[in-house]
């Protein structure tokens, strides 16, 4: 059992199954609201569902057409030639002409990126304070900002370098691809709405346990004690990343009271 599965079991054991998820909150069968700082490893960085996004509505519409198999559709390629919808979305996100490819797993995605451009490959994290000039980066690997528990990564390759196909790239079902594409446009919008002011206000609580870079939280707790820290946070109704090297995320739009239990019951430390 890996760390993510272990966290899922711990949540169920303490609070019952998750019955509903909205924004940065998980609502459980035992009536407890958990604040999610894990956010599916960043896939739910825009929140679990949103009234301002139509990604899930579009997904349901495409499912209703029955085009859910491992074949290309008008939603995955441009029926009239040119770029796919996802390629057009990532081109807008990175302000440069791009072609999009999908991979199951980050390692496979990075391997493909390096095969195209070993000298100019980067991993994109929105709102990262150390961002480079992404428009000039040949290959960009990133986690699609769609709240979905599947290990899909996107590789955005500069069009002039883009091969006809890439080893390991996959066709994904059109409903999922459609929703992921819309999530890119949601991200483009939110990049203008969210900023440092939305994250630093939590520093008085979070700086005790994490080093923050933009919205991303890197643990100060040692790796040896990290599993205990994950459990301690969960007992105080906070869900954090169960993987030591994968950052947690500051909960956008959360209420100030969410860390009250953790403040009253601090982790013992080393």
PDB file of C-alpha atoms in Angstrom:
ATOM      1  CA  UNK A   1       0.000   0.000   0.000  1.00  0.00           C
ATOM      2  CA  UNK A   2       1.510   3.358  -1.023  1.00  0.00           C
ATOM      3  CA  UNK A   3       1.276   6.634   0.909  1.00  0.00           C
ATOM      4  CA  UNK A   4      -1.768   7.926  -0.994  1.00  0.00           C
ATOM      5  CA  UNK A   5      -3.723   4.716  -0.419  1.00  0.00           C
ATOM      6  CA  UNK A   6      -2.644   4.787   3.212  1.00  0.00           C
ATOM      7  CA  UNK A   7      -3.984   8.329   3.622  1.00  0.00           C
ATOM      8  CA  UNK A   8      -7.300   7.301   2.051  1.00  0.00           C
ATOM      9  CA  UNK A   9      -7.621   4.417   4.525  1.00  0.00           C
ATOM     10  CA  UNK A  10      -6.783   6.708   7.453  1.00  0.00           C
ATOM     11  CA  UNK A  11      -9.470   9.201   6.436  1.00  0.00           C
ATOM     12  CA  UNK A  12     -12.075   6.445   6.233  1.00  0.00           C
ATOM     13  CA  UNK A  13     -10.968   4.933   9.528  1.00  0.00           C
ATOM     14  CA  UNK A  14     -11.226   8.232  11.417  1.00  0.00           C
ATOM     15  CA  UNK A  15     -14.097   9.989   9.673  1.00  0.00           C
ATOM     16  CA  UNK A  16     -15.839   7.583   7.316  1.00  0.00           C
ATOM     17  CA  UNK A  17     -15.951   7.885   3.543  1.00  0.00           C
ATOM     18  CA  UNK A  18     -15.867  11.222   1.760  1.00  0.00           C
ATOM     19  CA  UNK A  19     -19.450  11.998   0.738  1.00  0.00           C
ATOM     20  CA  UNK A  20     -18.845  15.344  -0.975  1.00  0.00           C
ATOM     21  CA  UNK A  21     -15.960  17.622  -1.948  1.00  0.00           C
ATOM     22  CA  UNK A  22     -16.112  21.339  -2.694  1.00  0.00           C
ATOM     23  CA  UNK A  23     -13.373  23.942  -2.883  1.00  0.00           C
ATOM     24  CA  UNK A  24     -10.662  22.908  -0.417  1.00  0.00           C
ATOM     25  CA  UNK A  25     -13.034  20.913   1.799  1.00  0.00           C
ATOM     26  CA  UNK A  26     -13.890  17.218   2.078  1.00  0.00           C
ATOM     27  CA  UNK A  27     -17.201  16.349   3.775  1.00  0.00           C
ATOM     28  CA  UNK A  28     -17.243  12.921   5.414  1.00  0.00           C
ATOM     29  CA  UNK A  29     -19.845  10.342   6.368  1.00  0.00           C
ATOM     30  CA  UNK A  30     -19.401  11.169  10.063  1.00  0.00           C
ATOM     31  CA  UNK A  31     -20.291  14.813   9.456  1.00  0.00           C
ATOM     32  CA  UNK A  32     -16.734  16.138   9.737  1.00  0.00           C
ATOM     33  CA  UNK A  33     -15.400  18.725   7.303  1.00  0.00           C
ATOM     34  CA  UNK A  34     -11.731  18.182   6.498  1.00  0.00           C
ATOM     35  CA  UNK A  35      -9.547  20.884   4.957  1.00  0.00           C
ATOM     36  CA  UNK A  36      -7.563  19.477   2.049  1.00  0.00           C
ATOM     37  CA  UNK A  37      -3.997  20.703   1.597  1.00  0.00           C
ATOM     38  CA  UNK A  38      -3.035  17.626  -0.444  1.00  0.00           C
ATOM     39  CA  UNK A  39      -5.455  18.447  -3.281  1.00  0.00           C
ATOM     40  CA  UNK A  40      -4.679  15.246  -5.154  1.00  0.00           C
ATOM     41  CA  UNK A  41      -1.035  16.165  -5.611  1.00  0.00           C
ATOM     42  CA  UNK A  42      -1.996  19.485  -7.216  1.00  0.00           C
ATOM     43  CA  UNK A  43      -4.667  18.139  -9.574  1.00  0.00           C
ATOM     44  CA  UNK A  44      -7.280  19.847  -7.426  1.00  0.00           C
ATOM     45  CA  UNK A  45      -5.282  23.070  -7.006  1.00  0.00           C
ATOM     46  CA  UNK A  46      -8.294  24.956  -8.411  1.00  0.00           C
ATOM     47  CA  UNK A  47     -10.563  23.223  -5.917  1.00  0.00           C
ATOM     48  CA  UNK A  48     -12.840  20.215  -5.809  1.00  0.00           C
ATOM     49  CA  UNK A  49     -15.581  21.302  -8.182  1.00  0.00           C
ATOM     50  CA  UNK A  50     -16.496  24.915  -8.711  1.00  0.00           C
ATOM     51  CA  UNK A  51     -19.558  26.891  -9.680  1.00  0.00           C
ATOM     52  CA  UNK A  52     -17.273  29.058 -11.833  1.00  0.00           C
ATOM     53  CA  UNK A  53     -16.001  26.120 -13.929  1.00  0.00           C
ATOM     54  CA  UNK A  54     -17.888  24.013 -16.456  1.00  0.00           C
ATOM     55  CA  UNK A  55     -15.245  21.260 -16.654  1.00  0.00           C
ATOM     56  CA  UNK A  56     -17.428  18.589 -15.044  1.00  0.00           C
ATOM     57  CA  UNK A  57     -20.485  19.693 -17.045  1.00  0.00           C
ATOM     58  CA  UNK A  58     -18.512  19.349 -20.279  1.00  0.00           C
ATOM     59  CA  UNK A  59     -17.261  15.957 -19.142  1.00  0.00           C
ATOM     60  CA  UNK A  60     -20.828  14.744 -18.551  1.00  0.00           C
ATOM     61  CA  UNK A  61     -21.922  16.078 -21.946  1.00  0.00           C
ATOM     62  CA  UNK A  62     -19.224  14.114 -23.752  1.00  0.00           C
ATOM     63  CA  UNK A  63     -20.014  10.980 -21.726  1.00  0.00           C
ATOM     64  CA  UNK A  64     -23.615  11.415 -22.861  1.00  0.00           C
ATOM     65  CA  UNK A  65     -22.410  11.028 -26.466  1.00  0.00           C
ATOM     66  CA  UNK A  66     -20.908   7.659 -25.594  1.00  0.00           C
ATOM     67  CA  UNK A  67     -17.470   8.513 -26.977  1.00  0.00           C
ATOM     68  CA  UNK A  68     -15.544   7.137 -24.024  1.00  0.00           C
ATOM     69  CA  UNK A  69     -13.195   4.667 -25.727  1.00  0.00           C
ATOM     70  CA  UNK A  70      -9.573   4.577 -26.838  1.00  0.00           C
ATOM     71  CA  UNK A  71     -10.205   6.283 -30.151  1.00  0.00           C
ATOM     72  CA  UNK A  72      -9.866   9.824 -31.455  1.00  0.00           C
ATOM     73  CA  UNK A  73     -12.922  12.073 -31.561  1.00  0.00           C
ATOM     74  CA  UNK A  74     -13.678  15.677 -32.487  1.00  0.00           C
ATOM     75  CA  UNK A  75     -12.997  16.505 -28.836  1.00  0.00           C
ATOM     76  CA  UNK A  76      -9.459  15.108 -28.917  1.00  0.00           C
ATOM     77  CA  UNK A  77      -8.358  16.300 -32.389  1.00  0.00           C
ATOM     78  CA  UNK A  78      -9.398  19.149 -34.640  1.00  0.00           C
ATOM     79  CA  UNK A  79     -11.743  17.569 -37.170  1.00  0.00           C
ATOM     80  CA  UNK A  80     -10.827  20.287 -39.677  1.00  0.00           C
ATOM     81  CA  UNK A  81      -7.066  20.038 -39.256  1.00  0.00           C
ATOM     82  CA  UNK A  82      -4.712  22.078 -37.101  1.00  0.00           C
ATOM     83  CA  UNK A  83      -4.120  21.777 -33.374  1.00  0.00           C
ATOM     84  CA  UNK A  84      -6.122  19.732 -30.902  1.00  0.00           C
ATOM     85  CA  UNK A  85      -8.172  21.631 -28.350  1.00  0.00           C
ATOM     86  CA  UNK A  86      -5.679  20.786 -25.612  1.00  0.00           C
ATOM     87  CA  UNK A  87      -2.774  21.952 -27.798  1.00  0.00           C
ATOM     88  CA  UNK A  88      -4.512  25.275 -28.328  1.00  0.00           C
ATOM     89  CA  UNK A  89      -5.119  25.580 -24.577  1.00  0.00           C
ATOM     90  CA  UNK A  90      -1.491  24.938 -23.596  1.00  0.00           C
ATOM     91  CA  UNK A  91      -0.339  27.300 -26.347  1.00  0.00           C
ATOM     92  CA  UNK A  92      -2.351  30.042 -24.671  1.00  0.00           C
ATOM     93  CA  UNK A  93      -1.152  29.075 -21.189  1.00  0.00           C
ATOM     94  CA  UNK A  94       2.525  29.237 -22.157  1.00  0.00           C
ATOM     95  CA  UNK A  95       2.195  32.044 -24.712  1.00  0.00           C
ATOM     96  CA  UNK A  96       3.840  30.005 -27.478  1.00  0.00           C
ATOM     97  CA  UNK A  97       2.754  27.523 -30.149  1.00  0.00           C
ATOM     98  CA  UNK A  98       2.613  24.068 -28.526  1.00  0.00           C
ATOM     99  CA  UNK A  99       1.535  20.483 -29.154  1.00  0.00           C
ATOM    100  CA  UNK A 100       0.199  18.478 -26.208  1.00  0.00           C
ATOM    101  CA  UNK A 101       0.942  14.828 -25.395  1.00  0.00           C
ATOM    102  CA  UNK A 102      -0.343  12.684 -22.511  1.00  0.00           C
ATOM    103  CA  UNK A 103       1.566  10.241 -20.322  1.00  0.00           C
ATOM    104  CA  UNK A 104       0.698   7.953 -17.429  1.00  0.00           C
ATOM    105  CA  UNK A 105       3.305   8.867 -14.837  1.00  0.00           C
ATOM    106  CA  UNK A 106       5.694  11.762 -14.373  1.00  0.00           C
ATOM    107  CA  UNK A 107       8.817   9.705 -15.084  1.00  0.00           C
ATOM    108  CA  UNK A 108       7.537   8.652 -18.515  1.00  0.00           C
ATOM    109  CA  UNK A 109       6.584  12.236 -19.312  1.00  0.00           C
ATOM    110  CA  UNK A 110       9.999  13.590 -18.306  1.00  0.00           C
ATOM    111  CA  UNK A 111      11.753  10.861 -20.283  1.00  0.00           C
ATOM    112  CA  UNK A 112       9.859  11.846 -23.421  1.00  0.00           C
ATOM    113  CA  UNK A 113      10.532  15.558 -22.826  1.00  0.00           C
ATOM    114  CA  UNK A 114      14.270  15.013 -22.457  1.00  0.00           C
ATOM    115  CA  UNK A 115      14.304  12.903 -25.632  1.00  0.00           C
ATOM    116  CA  UNK A 116      13.063  15.969 -27.517  1.00  0.00           C
ATOM    117  CA  UNK A 117      15.079  18.651 -25.730  1.00  0.00           C
ATOM    118  CA  UNK A 118      17.564  17.605 -23.025  1.00  0.00           C
ATOM    119  CA  UNK A 119      18.785  21.193 -22.651  1.00  0.00           C
ATOM    120  CA  UNK A 120      15.413  22.955 -22.346  1.00  0.00           C
ATOM    121  CA  UNK A 121      12.909  20.918 -20.332  1.00  0.00           C
ATOM    122  CA  UNK A 122      11.067  22.178 -17.245  1.00  0.00           C
ATOM    123  CA  UNK A 123       8.343  21.156 -14.799  1.00  0.00           C
ATOM    124  CA  UNK A 124       5.628  23.782 -14.467  1.00  0.00           C
ATOM    125  CA  UNK A 125       3.876  24.571 -11.187  1.00  0.00           C
ATOM    126  CA  UNK A 126       1.404  27.480 -11.299  1.00  0.00           C
ATOM    127  CA  UNK A 127       2.236  30.426  -9.038  1.00  0.00           C
ATOM    128  CA  UNK A 128       5.748  29.137  -8.455  1.00  0.00           C
ATOM    129  CA  UNK A 129       7.827  32.156  -7.467  1.00  0.00           C
ATOM    130  CA  UNK A 130      10.904  30.760  -9.242  1.00  0.00           C
ATOM    131  CA  UNK A 131       9.215  30.473 -12.608  1.00  0.00           C
ATOM    132  CA  UNK A 132      11.358  30.792 -15.711  1.00  0.00           C
ATOM    133  CA  UNK A 133      10.373  32.152 -19.118  1.00  0.00           C
ATOM    134  CA  UNK A 134       8.054  29.319 -20.086  1.00  0.00           C
ATOM    135  CA  UNK A 135       7.419  30.693 -23.571  1.00  0.00           C
ATOM    136  CA  UNK A 136      11.067  29.985 -24.436  1.00  0.00           C
ATOM    137  CA  UNK A 137      11.222  26.518 -22.792  1.00  0.00           C
ATOM    138  CA  UNK A 138      11.128  23.748 -25.413  1.00  0.00           C
ATOM    139  CA  UNK A 139       9.350  21.062 -23.375  1.00  0.00           C
ATOM    140  CA  UNK A 140       7.112  21.647 -20.369  1.00  0.00           C
ATOM    141  CA  UNK A 141       5.851  18.874 -18.104  1.00  0.00           C
ATOM    142  CA  UNK A 142       2.916  19.635 -15.841  1.00  0.00           C
ATOM    143  CA  UNK A 143       0.060  18.191 -13.811  1.00  0.00           C
ATOM    144  CA  UNK A 144      -3.317  19.084 -15.356  1.00  0.00           C
ATOM    145  CA  UNK A 145      -5.306  21.197 -12.849  1.00  0.00           C
ATOM    146  CA  UNK A 146      -8.359  18.968 -12.951  1.00  0.00           C
ATOM    147  CA  UNK A 147      -9.552  17.279  -9.759  1.00  0.00           C
ATOM    148  CA  UNK A 148      -9.249  13.697 -10.929  1.00  0.00           C
ATOM    149  CA  UNK A 149      -7.504  10.752  -9.239  1.00  0.00           C
ATOM    150  CA  UNK A 150      -5.522   9.508 -12.211  1.00  0.00           C
ATOM    151  CA  UNK A 151      -1.782   9.715 -12.800  1.00  0.00           C
ATOM    152  CA  UNK A 152      -1.913  11.642 -16.106  1.00  0.00           C
ATOM    153  CA  UNK A 153       0.721  14.232 -17.013  1.00  0.00           C
ATOM    154  CA  UNK A 154       0.765  16.634 -19.943  1.00  0.00           C
ATOM    155  CA  UNK A 155       3.818  17.417 -22.055  1.00  0.00           C
ATOM    156  CA  UNK A 156       3.645  20.692 -23.993  1.00  0.00           C
ATOM    157  CA  UNK A 157       6.244  20.682 -26.794  1.00  0.00           C
ATOM    158  CA  UNK A 158       7.119  23.673 -28.964  1.00  0.00           C
ATOM    159  CA  UNK A 159       5.396  23.070 -32.287  1.00  0.00           C
ATOM    160  CA  UNK A 160       8.560  23.469 -34.369  1.00  0.00           C
ATOM    161  CA  UNK A 161      10.178  20.645 -32.355  1.00  0.00           C
ATOM    162  CA  UNK A 162       7.120  18.444 -32.049  1.00  0.00           C
ATOM    163  CA  UNK A 163       7.480  14.919 -33.477  1.00  0.00           C
ATOM    164  CA  UNK A 164       4.577  13.112 -35.134  1.00  0.00           C
ATOM    165  CA  UNK A 165       4.468  10.845 -32.089  1.00  0.00           C
ATOM    166  CA  UNK A 166       6.328  10.343 -28.842  1.00  0.00           C
ATOM    167  CA  UNK A 167       7.289   7.064 -27.234  1.00  0.00           C
ATOM    168  CA  UNK A 168       4.972   6.308 -24.327  1.00  0.00           C
ATOM    169  CA  UNK A 169       2.350   8.949 -25.153  1.00  0.00           C
ATOM    170  CA  UNK A 170      -1.265   7.851 -24.746  1.00  0.00           C
ATOM    171  CA  UNK A 171      -4.738   8.483 -26.059  1.00  0.00           C
ATOM    172  CA  UNK A 172      -7.035   9.295 -23.142  1.00  0.00           C
ATOM    173  CA  UNK A 173     -10.839   9.086 -23.165  1.00  0.00           C
ATOM    174  CA  UNK A 174     -12.439  12.164 -24.716  1.00  0.00           C
ATOM    175  CA  UNK A 175     -14.621  13.050 -21.682  1.00  0.00           C
ATOM    176  CA  UNK A 176     -11.542  13.323 -19.499  1.00  0.00           C
ATOM    177  CA  UNK A 177      -9.548  15.176 -22.152  1.00  0.00           C
ATOM    178  CA  UNK A 178     -12.382  17.664 -22.627  1.00  0.00           C
ATOM    179  CA  UNK A 179     -12.570  18.384 -18.889  1.00  0.00           C
ATOM    180  CA  UNK A 180      -8.793  18.701 -18.585  1.00  0.00           C
ATOM    181  CA  UNK A 181      -8.739  21.142 -21.499  1.00  0.00           C
ATOM    182  CA  UNK A 182     -11.351  23.341 -19.845  1.00  0.00           C
ATOM    183  CA  UNK A 183      -9.334  23.220 -16.618  1.00  0.00           C
ATOM    184  CA  UNK A 184      -6.412  24.835 -18.476  1.00  0.00           C
ATOM    185  CA  UNK A 185      -8.594  27.816 -19.341  1.00  0.00           C
ATOM    186  CA  UNK A 186      -9.804  27.914 -15.723  1.00  0.00           C
ATOM    187  CA  UNK A 187      -6.154  28.046 -14.637  1.00  0.00           C
ATOM    188  CA  UNK A 188      -5.382  30.872 -17.074  1.00  0.00           C
ATOM    189  CA  UNK A 189      -8.195  32.870 -15.481  1.00  0.00           C
ATOM    190  CA  UNK A 190      -7.176  32.067 -11.913  1.00  0.00           C
ATOM    191  CA  UNK A 191      -3.545  32.999 -12.541  1.00  0.00           C
ATOM    192  CA  UNK A 192      -4.816  36.586 -12.678  1.00  0.00           C
ATOM    193  CA  UNK A 193      -7.016  36.243  -9.582  1.00  0.00           C
ATOM    194  CA  UNK A 194      -4.734  34.540  -7.045  1.00  0.00           C
ATOM    195  CA  UNK A 195      -1.506  35.986  -5.726  1.00  0.00           C
ATOM    196  CA  UNK A 196       0.863  36.187  -2.751  1.00  0.00           C
ATOM    197  CA  UNK A 197      -1.735  37.990  -0.632  1.00  0.00           C
ATOM    198  CA  UNK A 198      -3.893  34.845  -0.677  1.00  0.00           C
ATOM    199  CA  UNK A 199      -1.140  32.699   0.817  1.00  0.00           C
ATOM    200  CA  UNK A 200       1.096  34.725   3.137  1.00  0.00           C
ATOM    201  CA  UNK A 201      -1.803  35.404   5.512  1.00  0.00           C
ATOM    202  CA  UNK A 202      -1.461  31.802   6.727  1.00  0.00           C
ATOM    203  CA  UNK A 203       2.266  32.069   7.500  1.00  0.00           C
ATOM    204  CA  UNK A 204       1.775  32.683  11.228  1.00  0.00           C
ATOM    205  CA  UNK A 205       0.383  29.145  11.508  1.00  0.00           C
ATOM    206  CA  UNK A 206       2.069  27.282   8.673  1.00  0.00           C
ATOM    207  CA  UNK A 207       5.650  28.561   9.017  1.00  0.00           C
ATOM    208  CA  UNK A 208       6.091  26.429  12.124  1.00  0.00           C
ATOM    209  CA  UNK A 209       5.819  23.251  10.071  1.00  0.00           C
ATOM    210  CA  UNK A 210       6.483  24.216   6.452  1.00  0.00           C
ATOM    211  CA  UNK A 211       8.622  26.431   4.268  1.00  0.00           C
ATOM    212  CA  UNK A 212       6.297  28.155   1.827  1.00  0.00           C
ATOM    213  CA  UNK A 213       7.141  28.955  -1.791  1.00  0.00           C
ATOM    214  CA  UNK A 214       4.147  30.647  -3.386  1.00  0.00           C
ATOM    215  CA  UNK A 215       1.203  28.403  -2.467  1.00  0.00           C
ATOM    216  CA  UNK A 216       3.397  25.310  -2.023  1.00  0.00           C
ATOM    217  CA  UNK A 217       4.367  23.979   1.393  1.00  0.00           C
ATOM    218  CA  UNK A 218       7.592  22.026   1.920  1.00  0.00           C
ATOM    219  CA  UNK A 219       7.841  20.233   5.280  1.00  0.00           C
ATOM    220  CA  UNK A 220      10.294  21.268   7.981  1.00  0.00           C
ATOM    221  CA  UNK A 221       9.474  18.038   9.810  1.00  0.00           C
ATOM    222  CA  UNK A 222      12.111  15.376   9.133  1.00  0.00           C
ATOM    223  CA  UNK A 223      11.286  12.581   6.711  1.00  0.00           C
ATOM    224  CA  UNK A 224      11.608  10.059   9.545  1.00  0.00           C
ATOM    225  CA  UNK A 225       8.776  11.757  11.477  1.00  0.00           C
ATOM    226  CA  UNK A 226       6.698  12.753   8.481  1.00  0.00           C
ATOM    227  CA  UNK A 227       4.215   9.865   8.578  1.00  0.00           C
ATOM    228  CA  UNK A 228       3.475  10.753  12.212  1.00  0.00           C
ATOM    229  CA  UNK A 229       2.976  14.384  11.198  1.00  0.00           C
ATOM    230  CA  UNK A 230       0.528  13.413   8.431  1.00  0.00           C
ATOM    231  CA  UNK A 231      -1.473  11.410  10.956  1.00  0.00           C
ATOM    232  CA  UNK A 232      -1.358  14.218  13.535  1.00  0.00           C
ATOM    233  CA  UNK A 233      -2.672  16.741  11.012  1.00  0.00           C
ATOM    234  CA  UNK A 234      -5.460  14.378   9.985  1.00  0.00           C
ATOM    235  CA  UNK A 235      -6.485  13.918  13.625  1.00  0.00           C
ATOM    236  CA  UNK A 236      -6.797  17.725  13.683  1.00  0.00           C
ATOM    237  CA  UNK A 237      -8.992  17.678  10.546  1.00  0.00           C
ATOM    238  CA  UNK A 238      -6.254  18.761   8.128  1.00  0.00           C
ATOM    239  CA  UNK A 239      -5.331  16.591   5.122  1.00  0.00           C
ATOM    240  CA  UNK A 240      -1.761  17.162   3.922  1.00  0.00           C
ATOM    241  CA  UNK A 241       0.365  15.520   1.253  1.00  0.00           C
ATOM    242  CA  UNK A 242       1.216  11.991   2.374  1.00  0.00           C
ATOM    243  CA  UNK A 243       4.336  11.998   0.178  1.00  0.00           C
ATOM    244  CA  UNK A 244       7.308  13.747   1.764  1.00  0.00           C
ATOM    245  CA  UNK A 245       8.747  15.128  -1.485  1.00  0.00           C
ATOM    246  CA  UNK A 246       5.397  16.291  -2.838  1.00  0.00           C
ATOM    247  CA  UNK A 247       4.386  19.666  -1.406  1.00  0.00           C
ATOM    248  CA  UNK A 248       1.088  20.432   0.241  1.00  0.00           C
ATOM    249  CA  UNK A 249      -0.848  23.485  -0.968  1.00  0.00           C
ATOM    250  CA  UNK A 250      -2.141  26.508   0.958  1.00  0.00           C
ATOM    251  CA  UNK A 251      -5.960  26.141   1.019  1.00  0.00           C
ATOM    252  CA  UNK A 252      -7.308  28.937  -1.172  1.00  0.00           C
ATOM    253  CA  UNK A 253     -10.510  30.510   0.121  1.00  0.00           C
ATOM    254  CA  UNK A 254     -10.477  28.652   3.452  1.00  0.00           C
ATOM    255  CA  UNK A 255     -11.822  30.036   6.727  1.00  0.00           C
ATOM    256  CA  UNK A 256      -9.361  31.258   9.378  1.00  0.00           C
ATOM    257  CA  UNK A 257     -10.699  28.746  11.908  1.00  0.00           C
ATOM    258  CA  UNK A 258      -9.507  25.671   9.997  1.00  0.00           C
ATOM    259  CA  UNK A 259      -6.136  25.516  11.800  1.00  0.00           C
ATOM    260  CA  UNK A 260      -7.532  26.181  15.278  1.00  0.00           C
ATOM    261  CA  UNK A 261      -7.271  22.540  16.388  1.00  0.00           C
ATOM    262  CA  UNK A 262      -3.706  22.256  15.113  1.00  0.00           C
ATOM    263  CA  UNK A 263      -2.757  25.460  16.926  1.00  0.00           C
ATOM    264  CA  UNK A 264      -4.205  24.127  20.200  1.00  0.00           C
ATOM    265  CA  UNK A 265      -2.641  20.713  19.686  1.00  0.00           C
ATOM    266  CA  UNK A 266       0.796  21.316  18.084  1.00  0.00           C
ATOM    267  CA  UNK A 267       2.915  18.508  16.702  1.00  0.00           C
ATOM    268  CA  UNK A 268       5.611  17.433  19.136  1.00  0.00           C
ATOM    269  CA  UNK A 269       8.356  17.797  16.527  1.00  0.00           C
ATOM    270  CA  UNK A 270      11.546  15.807  16.447  1.00  0.00           C
TER     271      UNK A 270
END
